[in-house]
Amino acid sequence: MHRTLFLIPHEIGPLPLFGIGWLLILLGAGFFIRMVVAHRQWVASQNTIPTSESAGDQAKTSLPRPPSPAEVLKTEGWFWLLAGIVVAVFLPNAELQNVDGQPVGLAVRSYGAFVVMGLFSAIGLAMYRAKQRGLPPETITSLIPWVFVPGIVGARMFYVIQYRQDYIQDNFIDTLKRMASFTEGGLVVYGSMIGGFLGYLIFSRIYRLSMLRMGDVLIPCLFLGVFLGRIGCLMNGCCYGGACEPSALSVQFPPNSPVYKEQLASGSLLGMQIEPETNRIDEVQPSSVADTLGITAGQTFERGNFDPRTRETADRAIPEEDVPLGWGMQISGRYFYLSPDDLPAKANPVVAAQVISSLTALVLCISLCVLDRFIAKDGVLLFSGFAGYAVIRFILEIVRVDEGGQLGTSFSISQWVSMVVFALCLTALAIVLRKKPNSDSLVTP
């Protein structure tokens, strides 16, 4: 796990980098240079008086007249204004703070980086596959915003709705900021599929593309993106599996990771087995942290929480989230304190569900690319891909423990969605297999 790739410093020299600082100055300089260039090009075009011969040549070539500064401002002004607002307002609010609430820098998250890499990899593969079918690669670039934006919104909405209790803050602005922090994790693949698919349907209607034929082009690319996105989950410490013995398919996460905190709160990290309903300690593992503290079976685990006393001596140059915290717990009326050095260096092993999910997505991507050579009917590859992922996701949810049962069952929300998707795909496959083989064109008449 390596949640933050690097931290962009808050300030360089006498000025901050974000807000009213260096980046805004550079943006202003870029805007000034753009307007100066536009003015010079426009003046040069106005000062050029063509002769009758040159005028005829100009008419033949139909060279466009450079836009005036006013026209440039009208067409590009919104972009510069939006960029200025982002730099001056949004980026400072996205900076991490130290324990005193002072900004220390902007974190570039591993999760967001791998999501971006997955996006560009999927785009590259989609352009290659489209070109093989005689479709201009520009069609894929035109499709990107129609799929990516609804996909991200859908993925985030799916997650926020599922864990809505974790996103309600003291006021609306803080709640909105918390919901929008998707680069730190919290995107659901099924949500992205639903949102992206809706955007794709609209795009297909506008550009008169065959939905099934184009879907066959895109479906392997989706799982290439999932392959890299799940590596981002591993780096972020989310989407983990259940406890297991150490093996090649297990992973141990560091302090401050979600699974570390979960194991600490449950007592398992310290060697205790606690009955959830009564909080009675049923078992204490020999030579564990709890055993060395003198905790015995039969005692009652009354409460446990992170102790903030290390915040007083914390390094003010690091983000608050990176400050190691101690752990305090009260057991049968006695209080125990464990400093960060007294706590285990890593969490207990859990199933590396992220790695398994990543590898299965890559296998699915390659399998679909190979299978594509032997399929002659539109939509078969598309619905086979979705059906295959539904089966894989249903099985993976068995080893994952970060999602609870829904609708009064032990099935997670993703398993319920998988069952619905699988049933719909089987129905769709039964329909498309009865149709005639596809033609060469991706554009509908």
PDB file of C-alpha atoms in Angstrom, residues 10 12 15 31 40 73 110-111 138 140 154 158 166 180 207 282 316 319 339 354 385-386 411 424 442:
ATOM      1  CA  HIS A  10       2.126  24.126  -0.344  1.00  0.00           C
ATOM      2  CA  ILE A  12       7.742  27.556  -2.996  1.00  0.00           C
ATOM      3  CA  LEU A  15       4.421  32.453  -2.223  1.00  0.00           C
ATOM      4  CA  PHE A  31      -3.498  34.159 -20.718  1.00  0.00           C
ATOM      5  CA  ARG A  40      -0.332  40.280 -33.358  1.00  0.00           C
ATOM      6  CA  LEU A  73     -11.771  36.061 -25.451  1.00  0.00           C
ATOM      7  CA  SER A 110      -1.948   6.420  -6.257  1.00  0.00           C
ATOM      8  CA  TYR A 111      -5.580   5.476  -6.777  1.00  0.00           C
ATOM      9  CA  GLU A 138     -11.390  10.343 -33.831  1.00  0.00           C
ATOM     10  CA  ILE A 140     -13.185   7.142 -29.955  1.00  0.00           C
ATOM     11  CA  GLY A 154     -22.084   6.786 -11.709  1.00  0.00           C
ATOM     12  CA  PHE A 158     -23.043   4.108  -6.420  1.00  0.00           C
ATOM     13  CA  ASP A 166     -19.809   8.019   6.026  1.00  0.00           C
ATOM     14  CA  ALA A 180     -16.273  14.685  -4.583  1.00  0.00           C
ATOM     15  CA  TYR A 207     -23.670   9.727 -34.179  1.00  0.00           C
ATOM     16  CA  ASP A 282     -13.443 -15.489  24.383  1.00  0.00           C
ATOM     17  CA  ARG A 316       4.102  19.908  11.453  1.00  0.00           C
ATOM     18  CA  PRO A 319      -0.186  15.728   6.774  1.00  0.00           C
ATOM     19  CA  SER A 339       2.014   3.806  21.673  1.00  0.00           C
ATOM     20  CA  GLN A 354      -7.483  -6.467  -5.408  1.00  0.00           C
ATOM     21  CA  GLY A 385     -17.987  -9.705 -21.505  1.00  0.00           C
ATOM     22  CA  PHE A 386     -20.587  -8.342 -19.119  1.00  0.00           C
ATOM     23  CA  PHE A 411     -25.349 -11.193  -0.570  1.00  0.00           C
ATOM     24  CA  LEU A 424     -30.019  -9.747 -18.551  1.00  0.00           C
ATOM     25  CA  LEU A 442     -20.085   0.394 -37.704  1.00  0.00           C
TER      26      LEU A 442
END
